[in-house]
Amino acid sequence: MTPFWKLSAAGFAATAIAYGPARMGFGLFLPEFRSAFGISTQTAGLISSLGFFGFFAGLLISQAMTTRKGPRLPVISGLLAATIGTGIVAAASNFTVLSFGVLLAMSSAGFAWTPFNNAVHRTVDDWSRPTALSSVSTGTSLGVAAAGTAALIISTSGISWRLCWAMFAIASALALAGNWAALREVAGTPGPGVAERWRVLFRRSAMPLFGIGLCYGITSAIYISFAADRIAQAGGVAGLPRNASGGLVFVCYGIAGLLGLCTANVKAMMGLAWLLRLLMLACALSFALIALWPTTFAGIILSAALQGLYVMMMSAALSFWSDRLFPSLPSQSFTAVLLAVATGSIVGPAIAGIASDAYGPMSMFLGSAALAAATAASFRSKHIWERPPVHSPENP
């Protein structure tokens, strides 16, 4: 198997687990967790923010591992965290154990994606690199769709949510075994060159990239944390059990997100600046739909599809942008972007939970829509560099 196919498949599997059930599972099953553990909306926001703090910490640890040992160790560590974390949630007997399992599972997302930028940049040719990176980032779609399908089946059949989380743990273990084999050739090889310096990344030209990443983190984390609960609290969709609505949301979210595989082609047709604007507007419309029509099939399906498209295409677009600005620092530059995303993900759910309790979920979702729309309106094409200078540790 060629490096392109091997890394694309391994990365797809890793992100399918880490950014699928491990990262989305708490929001997907929040209605069930409310019933089992007596969780309020504000508390749910704090637990979600705690999980995203694990994501933030995982990014930093992953970067250190990649620099010293190459991309294999952080990916394997992340999938191990996902396996153990989802297993803990499946067996959780109280609120404290649940929170620890969520923290560990969600931290896997920080470990298991950025190392692939390093591996792909080193082993895949320039022409195929955007397609490989799109494949890695879009693994999330399959993971989210599969998790949503499992949740939908279990909620309509009356089987315990614990079985679903046990299945997530088994899937994580299988992905771990596959990546252990696929990344053997890049194990223990951090790559040539002197130590990378973070200060190289904090240039004026990169601030719009980090700003978009921050907004992306805030909005995407709020949606995955509270969309399913918004529908359940509004009464659910006619014809489905109340707690099955979350499964419907994430199935549509994941399926639509598969269009993220086309991100490289869409970017080539319209340019990165317009792609970013349209994705932020899609996010705004997604929030507005779930705020205003949370119990209609049309509103839920369209909202989830737009959000899935936004999340998957935006993640790939940020990867392209960081690789273009910092071609000699592929892993570290994308880690910096994801740290901005993680910062937004920590802040977003905590504030959203407080706002929802104070002003109601509709106002909270409409406020999130306004944030996305304002970001789209403020973005300028000049923020995208057509031919950026080459930045390297030797020549910052």
CSV table of C-alpha atoms in Angstrom, one decimal:
chain,number,residue,atom,x,y,z
A,1,MET,CA,0.0,0.0,0.0
A,2,THR,CA,1.3,3.5,-0.9
A,3,PRO,CA,2.0,6.1,1.8
A,4,PHE,CA,-0.9,8.1,0.5
A,5,TRP,CA,-3.5,5.3,1.0
A,6,LYS,CA,-1.9,4.0,4.2
A,7,LEU,CA,-1.9,7.4,5.9
A,8,SER,CA,-5.3,8.5,4.5
A,9,ALA,CA,-6.9,5.3,5.9
A,10,ALA,CA,-5.1,5.4,9.2
A,11,GLY,CA,-5.9,9.1,9.7
A,12,PHE,CA,-9.5,8.6,8.7
A,13,ALA,CA,-9.9,5.8,11.3
A,14,ALA,CA,-8.1,7.8,14.0
A,15,THR,CA,-10.2,11.0,13.6
A,16,ALA,CA,-13.4,8.9,13.1
A,17,ILE,CA,-13.0,7.7,16.7
A,18,ALA,CA,-11.3,10.7,18.4
A,19,TYR,CA,-13.5,13.4,16.8
A,20,GLY,CA,-16.5,11.1,16.5
A,21,PRO,CA,-17.9,9.2,19.5
A,22,ALA,CA,-15.0,10.2,21.9
A,23,ARG,CA,-15.5,13.9,21.3
A,24,MET,CA,-19.2,14.1,20.3
A,25,GLY,CA,-20.6,11.4,22.6
A,26,PHE,CA,-21.3,13.5,25.6
A,27,GLY,CA,-23.5,15.9,23.7
A,28,LEU,CA,-25.1,13.0,21.8
A,29,PHE,CA,-26.2,11.3,25.0
A,30,LEU,CA,-26.7,14.4,27.2
A,31,PRO,CA,-30.5,13.7,27.5
A,32,GLU,CA,-29.7,10.2,28.9
A,33,PHE,CA,-27.0,11.6,31.2
A,34,ARG,CA,-29.5,14.1,32.5
A,35,SER,CA,-31.8,11.3,33.6
A,36,ALA,CA,-29.1,9.0,34.9
A,37,PHE,CA,-27.0,11.6,36.9
A,38,GLY,CA,-29.3,14.6,37.4
A,39,ILE,CA,-27.2,17.0,35.3
A,40,SER,CA,-28.4,20.6,34.8
A,41,THR,CA,-27.7,22.6,31.7
A,42,GLN,CA,-25.1,24.7,33.4
A,43,THR,CA,-23.4,21.6,34.8
A,44,ALA,CA,-23.5,20.0,31.4
A,45,GLY,CA,-21.7,23.0,29.9
A,46,LEU,CA,-19.0,22.8,32.6
A,47,ILE,CA,-18.5,19.0,31.9
A,48,SER,CA,-18.2,19.7,28.2
A,49,SER,CA,-15.7,22.5,28.8
A,50,LEU,CA,-13.7,20.2,31.0
A,51,GLY,CA,-13.6,17.7,28.2
A,52,PHE,CA,-12.4,20.4,25.8
A,53,PHE,CA,-9.7,21.3,28.3
A,54,GLY,CA,-8.5,17.7,27.9
A,55,PHE,CA,-8.5,18.4,24.2
A,56,PHE,CA,-6.4,21.5,24.7
A,57,ALA,CA,-3.9,19.6,27.0
A,58,GLY,CA,-3.8,16.8,24.5
A,59,LEU,CA,-2.7,19.1,21.7
A,60,LEU,CA,0.3,20.4,23.7
A,61,ILE,CA,1.4,16.9,24.8
A,62,SER,CA,0.9,15.6,21.2
A,63,GLN,CA,3.1,18.3,19.8
A,64,ALA,CA,5.9,17.5,22.3
A,65,MET,CA,5.6,13.8,21.4
A,66,THR,CA,5.7,14.5,17.7
A,67,THR,CA,8.7,16.7,17.9
A,68,ARG,CA,10.7,14.2,20.0
A,69,LYS,CA,9.3,10.8,18.8
A,70,GLY,CA,7.5,11.3,15.6
A,71,PRO,CA,3.8,11.0,14.8
A,72,ARG,CA,3.1,7.4,15.8
A,73,LEU,CA,3.3,7.8,19.6
A,74,PRO,CA,0.8,10.6,20.0
A,75,VAL,CA,-1.7,8.9,17.7
A,76,ILE,CA,-1.5,5.7,19.7
A,77,SER,CA,-1.7,7.6,23.0
A,78,GLY,CA,-4.8,9.4,21.8
A,79,LEU,CA,-6.6,6.2,20.7
A,80,LEU,CA,-5.6,4.5,24.0
A,81,ALA,CA,-7.2,7.5,25.9
A,82,ALA,CA,-10.3,7.1,23.7
A,83,THR,CA,-10.6,3.4,24.5
A,84,ILE,CA,-10.1,3.8,28.2
A,85,GLY,CA,-12.3,6.9,28.5
A,86,THR,CA,-15.3,5.5,26.6
A,87,GLY,CA,-15.0,2.3,28.7
A,88,ILE,CA,-15.1,4.4,31.9
A,89,VAL,CA,-18.2,6.2,30.7
A,90,ALA,CA,-19.9,2.9,29.8
A,91,ALA,CA,-19.3,1.7,33.4
A,92,ALA,CA,-19.8,5.1,35.2
A,93,SER,CA,-21.7,4.8,38.5
A,94,ASN,CA,-21.8,8.4,39.5
A,95,PHE,CA,-21.3,12.0,38.2
A,96,THR,CA,-17.6,12.1,39.1
A,97,VAL,CA,-16.6,9.0,37.3
A,98,LEU,CA,-18.7,10.1,34.2
A,99,SER,CA,-16.8,13.4,34.2
A,100,PHE,CA,-13.4,11.7,34.3
A,101,GLY,CA,-14.4,9.4,31.5
A,102,VAL,CA,-15.6,12.3,29.3
A,103,LEU,CA,-12.3,14.2,30.1
A,104,LEU,CA,-10.2,11.2,29.1
A,105,ALA,CA,-12.2,10.4,26.0
A,106,MET,CA,-12.3,14.0,24.7
A,107,SER,CA,-8.6,14.4,25.3
A,108,SER,CA,-8.0,11.9,22.5
A,109,ALA,CA,-9.0,14.5,19.9
A,110,GLY,CA,-6.0,16.5,20.9
A,111,PHE,CA,-3.6,13.7,20.3
A,112,ALA,CA,-4.9,11.9,17.2
A,113,TRP,CA,-5.1,14.5,14.4
A,114,THR,CA,-2.2,16.9,14.1
A,115,PRO,CA,0.5,14.3,13.9
A,116,PHE,CA,-0.9,13.3,10.6
A,117,ASN,CA,0.0,16.7,9.2
A,118,ASN,CA,3.5,15.8,10.0
A,119,ALA,CA,3.4,12.3,8.6
A,120,VAL,CA,1.5,13.4,5.4
A,121,HIS,CA,3.8,16.4,4.8
A,122,ARG,CA,6.9,14.1,5.0
A,123,THR,CA,5.7,11.1,3.0
A,124,VAL,CA,3.0,12.3,0.5
A,125,ASP,CA,3.8,14.4,-2.6
A,126,ASP,CA,2.6,18.0,-2.8
A,127,TRP,CA,-0.1,17.3,-5.4
A,128,SER,CA,-1.8,14.6,-3.3
A,129,ARG,CA,-1.3,16.2,0.1
A,130,PRO,CA,-4.6,18.3,0.2
A,131,THR,CA,-6.6,15.2,-0.7
A,132,ALA,CA,-4.9,13.1,2.0
A,133,LEU,CA,-5.5,15.9,4.6
A,134,SER,CA,-9.1,16.1,3.6
A,135,SER,CA,-9.5,12.3,4.1
A,136,VAL,CA,-8.0,12.5,7.5
A,137,SER,CA,-10.2,15.4,8.7
A,138,THR,CA,-13.3,13.9,7.2
A,139,GLY,CA,-12.9,10.7,9.2
A,140,THR,CA,-14.9,12.6,11.8
A,141,SER,CA,-18.0,12.4,9.6
A,142,LEU,CA,-18.1,8.6,9.5
A,143,GLY,CA,-17.4,8.5,13.3
A,144,VAL,CA,-20.2,10.9,14.0
A,145,ALA,CA,-22.7,9.2,11.7
A,146,ALA,CA,-21.9,5.8,13.1
A,147,ALA,CA,-22.3,7.1,16.7
A,148,GLY,CA,-25.6,8.8,15.8
A,149,THR,CA,-26.9,5.6,14.1
A,150,ALA,CA,-25.9,3.5,17.1
A,151,ALA,CA,-27.6,6.0,19.5
A,152,LEU,CA,-30.7,6.1,17.3
A,153,ILE,CA,-31.0,2.3,17.2
A,154,ILE,CA,-30.5,1.9,21.0
A,155,SER,CA,-32.9,4.7,21.9
A,156,THR,CA,-35.7,3.3,19.8
A,157,SER,CA,-35.1,-0.3,21.0
A,158,GLY,CA,-34.9,0.5,24.7
A,159,ILE,CA,-31.4,-0.8,25.1
A,160,SER,CA,-29.2,0.9,27.7
A,161,TRP,CA,-26.9,3.7,26.6
A,162,ARG,CA,-24.1,1.9,28.4
A,163,LEU,CA,-24.0,-0.7,25.6
A,164,CYS,CA,-23.5,2.0,23.0
A,165,TRP,CA,-20.5,3.4,24.9
A,166,ALA,CA,-19.1,-0.2,25.3
A,167,MET,CA,-19.3,-0.4,21.5
A,168,PHE,CA,-17.4,2.9,21.2
A,169,ALA,CA,-14.6,1.4,23.4
A,170,ILE,CA,-14.3,-1.7,21.2
A,171,ALA,CA,-14.2,0.4,18.0
A,172,SER,CA,-11.5,2.6,19.6
A,173,ALA,CA,-9.4,-0.5,20.4
A,174,LEU,CA,-9.7,-1.7,16.8
A,175,ALA,CA,-8.6,1.8,15.4
A,176,LEU,CA,-5.7,1.7,17.9
A,177,ALA,CA,-4.5,-1.7,16.5
A,178,GLY,CA,-4.8,-0.5,12.9
A,179,ASN,CA,-2.8,2.7,13.5
A,180,TRP,CA,-0.2,0.8,15.4
A,181,ALA,CA,0.5,-1.2,12.2
A,182,ALA,CA,0.0,1.6,9.7
A,183,LEU,CA,2.3,4.1,11.4
A,184,ARG,CA,5.2,1.7,12.0
A,185,GLU,CA,7.3,3.4,9.3
A,186,VAL,CA,7.2,6.8,11.0
A,187,ALA,CA,7.7,5.6,14.5
A,188,GLY,CA,10.5,7.3,16.4
A,189,THR,CA,11.3,9.6,13.5
A,190,PRO,CA,10.5,13.3,14.3
A,191,GLY,CA,12.1,14.5,11.1
A,192,PRO,CA,15.2,16.6,10.2
A,193,GLY,CA,15.9,20.1,11.4
A,194,VAL,CA,16.4,22.0,14.6
A,195,ALA,CA,13.8,22.4,17.3
A,196,GLU,CA,10.7,24.2,16.1
A,197,ARG,CA,10.1,27.6,17.7
A,198,TRP,CA,6.6,28.7,18.6
A,199,ARG,CA,7.3,32.4,18.2
A,200,VAL,CA,7.7,31.9,14.5
A,201,LEU,CA,3.9,31.1,14.3
A,202,PHE,CA,2.7,34.3,16.0
A,203,ARG,CA,3.0,36.7,13.1
A,204,ARG,CA,0.5,39.3,12.1
A,205,SER,CA,-0.4,37.4,8.9
A,206,ALA,CA,-1.5,34.4,11.0
A,207,MET,CA,-3.9,36.3,13.3
A,208,PRO,CA,-6.9,35.9,11.0
A,209,LEU,CA,-6.3,32.2,10.9
A,210,PHE,CA,-6.3,32.0,14.7
A,211,GLY,CA,-9.3,34.2,14.9
A,212,ILE,CA,-11.3,32.0,12.6
A,213,GLY,CA,-10.1,29.0,14.6
A,214,LEU,CA,-11.3,30.6,17.9
A,215,CYS,CA,-14.8,31.3,16.5
A,216,TYR,CA,-14.9,27.8,15.0
A,217,GLY,CA,-14.1,26.3,18.3
A,218,ILE,CA,-16.8,28.3,20.2
A,219,THR,CA,-19.6,27.5,17.7
A,220,SER,CA,-18.8,23.9,17.0
A,221,ALA,CA,-18.5,23.0,20.7
A,222,ILE,CA,-21.8,24.7,21.5
A,223,TYR,CA,-23.6,22.8,18.8
A,224,ILE,CA,-22.3,19.4,19.6
A,225,SER,CA,-22.8,20.0,23.4
A,226,PHE,CA,-26.4,21.3,23.3
A,227,ALA,CA,-28.2,20.6,20.0
A,228,ALA,CA,-29.5,17.2,21.0
A,229,ASP,CA,-30.6,18.5,24.4
A,230,ARG,CA,-32.3,21.5,22.8
A,231,ILE,CA,-34.5,19.2,20.7
A,232,ALA,CA,-35.2,16.9,23.7
A,233,GLN,CA,-36.1,19.8,26.0
A,234,ALA,CA,-38.4,21.2,23.3
A,235,GLY,CA,-40.4,18.0,23.2
A,236,GLY,CA,-38.6,16.0,20.5
A,237,VAL,CA,-39.7,15.2,17.0
A,238,ALA,CA,-43.2,13.7,16.4
A,239,GLY,CA,-42.9,9.9,15.7
A,240,LEU,CA,-39.6,9.5,17.6
A,241,PRO,CA,-38.8,8.8,21.2
A,242,ARG,CA,-37.8,12.1,22.9
A,243,ASN,CA,-34.2,11.0,23.5
A,244,ALA,CA,-33.8,9.6,19.9
A,245,SER,CA,-33.6,13.1,18.5
A,246,GLY,CA,-29.9,13.3,19.3
A,247,GLY,CA,-29.3,10.3,17.1
A,248,LEU,CA,-31.1,11.9,14.2
A,249,VAL,CA,-29.1,15.1,14.6
A,250,PHE,CA,-25.7,13.4,14.5
A,251,VAL,CA,-26.6,10.9,11.7
A,252,CYS,CA,-27.4,13.9,9.5
A,253,TYR,CA,-24.4,15.8,10.8
A,254,GLY,CA,-22.0,13.0,9.9
A,255,ILE,CA,-23.5,12.1,6.5
A,256,ALA,CA,-23.5,15.8,5.3
A,257,GLY,CA,-19.9,16.1,6.7
A,258,LEU,CA,-18.7,13.5,4.2
A,259,LEU,CA,-18.8,16.4,1.7
A,260,GLY,CA,-15.7,17.5,3.5
A,261,LEU,CA,-13.8,15.1,1.2
A,262,CYS,CA,-14.6,17.7,-1.6
A,263,THR,CA,-13.1,20.6,0.3
A,264,ALA,CA,-9.9,20.7,-1.8
A,265,ASN,CA,-11.9,20.8,-5.0
A,266,VAL,CA,-14.3,23.5,-3.7
A,267,LYS,CA,-11.4,25.6,-2.5
A,268,ALA,CA,-9.8,25.4,-6.0
A,269,MET,CA,-13.1,26.6,-7.6
A,270,MET,CA,-14.0,29.5,-5.4
A,271,GLY,CA,-10.8,30.3,-3.4
A,272,LEU,CA,-10.2,30.0,0.3
A,273,ALA,CA,-11.6,33.4,1.4
A,274,TRP,CA,-15.1,32.8,-0.1
A,275,LEU,CA,-15.1,29.2,1.2
A,276,LEU,CA,-14.5,30.5,4.7
A,277,ARG,CA,-17.2,33.1,4.5
A,278,LEU,CA,-19.8,30.7,3.2
A,279,LEU,CA,-19.0,28.1,5.8
A,280,MET,CA,-19.4,30.7,8.6
A,281,LEU,CA,-22.8,31.7,7.1
A,282,ALA,CA,-23.8,28.0,7.0
A,283,CYS,CA,-23.0,27.8,10.7
A,284,ALA,CA,-25.1,30.8,11.4
A,285,LEU,CA,-28.1,29.4,9.6
A,286,SER,CA,-27.6,26.0,11.3
A,287,PHE,CA,-27.9,27.7,14.7
A,288,ALA,CA,-30.9,29.8,13.7
A,289,LEU,CA,-32.8,26.7,12.5
A,290,ILE,CA,-32.2,24.7,15.7
A,291,ALA,CA,-33.2,27.8,17.7
A,292,LEU,CA,-36.5,28.5,15.9
A,293,TRP,CA,-37.6,25.0,14.7
A,294,PRO,CA,-36.2,22.4,17.1
A,295,THR,CA,-39.1,19.9,16.7
A,296,THR,CA,-39.6,19.8,12.9
A,297,PHE,CA,-37.9,17.1,10.8
A,298,ALA,CA,-37.0,19.7,8.1
A,299,GLY,CA,-35.5,22.2,10.6
A,300,ILE,CA,-33.4,19.5,12.4
A,301,ILE,CA,-32.2,17.8,9.3
A,302,LEU,CA,-31.2,21.0,7.5
A,303,SER,CA,-29.6,22.4,10.7
A,304,ALA,CA,-27.5,19.2,11.4
A,305,ALA,CA,-26.5,18.9,7.7
A,306,LEU,CA,-25.3,22.5,7.6
A,307,GLN,CA,-23.4,22.1,10.8
A,308,GLY,CA,-21.8,18.9,9.7
A,309,LEU,CA,-20.7,20.5,6.4
A,310,TYR,CA,-19.4,23.5,8.3
A,311,VAL,CA,-17.4,21.5,10.8
A,312,MET,CA,-15.8,19.1,8.3
A,313,MET,CA,-15.0,21.6,5.6
A,314,MET,CA,-13.8,24.2,8.0
A,315,SER,CA,-11.4,21.7,9.6
A,316,ALA,CA,-9.9,20.8,6.3
A,317,ALA,CA,-9.7,24.5,5.2
A,318,LEU,CA,-7.9,25.5,8.4
A,319,SER,CA,-5.4,22.6,7.7
A,320,PHE,CA,-4.8,23.9,4.1
A,321,TRP,CA,-4.4,27.5,5.4
A,322,SER,CA,-1.9,26.6,8.1
A,323,ASP,CA,0.1,24.4,5.8
A,324,ARG,CA,0.3,27.3,3.2
A,325,LEU,CA,1.4,29.9,5.8
A,326,PHE,CA,3.9,27.7,7.5
A,327,PRO,CA,5.0,25.0,5.0
A,328,SER,CA,8.1,24.1,7.0
A,329,LEU,CA,6.2,23.7,10.3
A,330,PRO,CA,3.2,21.5,9.2
A,331,SER,CA,2.5,19.8,12.6
A,332,GLN,CA,3.3,22.7,14.9
A,333,SER,CA,1.4,25.3,12.9
A,334,PHE,CA,-1.7,23.2,12.8
A,335,THR,CA,-1.4,22.5,16.5
A,336,ALA,CA,-1.3,26.3,17.1
A,337,VAL,CA,-4.6,26.6,15.1
A,338,LEU,CA,-6.2,23.8,17.0
A,339,LEU,CA,-5.1,25.4,20.3
A,340,ALA,CA,-7.1,28.4,19.2
A,341,VAL,CA,-10.0,26.0,18.4
A,342,ALA,CA,-9.6,24.3,21.7
A,343,THR,CA,-9.6,27.6,23.6
A,344,GLY,CA,-13.0,28.5,22.0
A,345,SER,CA,-14.2,25.0,22.7
A,346,ILE,CA,-13.4,25.4,26.4
A,347,VAL,CA,-15.1,28.8,26.7
A,348,GLY,CA,-18.1,28.3,24.5
A,349,PRO,CA,-20.0,25.5,26.3
A,350,ALA,CA,-19.5,27.0,29.7
A,351,ILE,CA,-20.8,30.4,28.7
A,352,ALA,CA,-23.6,28.8,26.6
A,353,GLY,CA,-24.8,26.7,29.6
A,354,ILE,CA,-25.0,29.8,31.8
A,355,ALA,CA,-26.7,31.8,29.0
A,356,SER,CA,-29.2,29.0,28.4
A,357,ASP,CA,-30.2,28.8,32.1
A,358,ALA,CA,-30.5,32.6,32.3
A,359,TYR,CA,-32.2,33.5,29.0
A,360,GLY,CA,-33.4,30.3,27.5
A,361,PRO,CA,-32.0,27.9,24.9
A,362,MET,CA,-33.5,29.8,21.9
A,363,SER,CA,-31.7,33.0,22.9
A,364,MET,CA,-28.5,31.1,23.4
A,365,PHE,CA,-28.6,29.5,20.0
A,366,LEU,CA,-29.6,32.8,18.3
A,367,GLY,CA,-26.6,34.5,19.9
A,368,SER,CA,-24.3,31.8,18.6
A,369,ALA,CA,-25.8,32.4,15.1
A,370,ALA,CA,-25.0,36.1,15.4
A,371,LEU,CA,-21.4,35.4,16.4
A,372,ALA,CA,-20.9,33.2,13.3
A,373,ALA,CA,-22.6,35.8,11.0
A,374,ALA,CA,-20.5,38.6,12.4
A,375,THR,CA,-17.3,36.6,11.8
A,376,ALA,CA,-18.3,36.0,8.2
A,377,ALA,CA,-19.0,39.7,7.7
A,378,SER,CA,-15.7,40.8,9.2
A,379,PHE,CA,-13.5,38.5,7.1
A,380,ARG,CA,-11.6,40.1,4.2
A,381,SER,CA,-9.9,38.4,1.2
A,382,LYS,CA,-6.7,40.2,2.0
A,383,HIS,CA,-6.5,38.0,5.1
A,384,ILE,CA,-5.5,35.1,2.8
A,385,TRP,CA,-1.9,35.3,1.5
A,386,GLU,CA,-1.6,34.2,-2.1
A,387,ARG,CA,2.2,33.6,-2.0
A,388,PRO,CA,3.3,33.6,1.7
A,389,PRO,CA,7.0,33.8,2.6
A,390,VAL,CA,8.7,30.6,3.6
A,391,HIS,CA,9.0,30.4,7.4
A,392,SER,CA,11.4,28.1,9.0
A,393,PRO,CA,13.2,27.7,12.3
A,394,GLU,CA,16.4,28.8,10.5
A,395,ASN,CA,14.8,31.8,8.8
A,396,PRO,CA,11.9,33.2,10.7
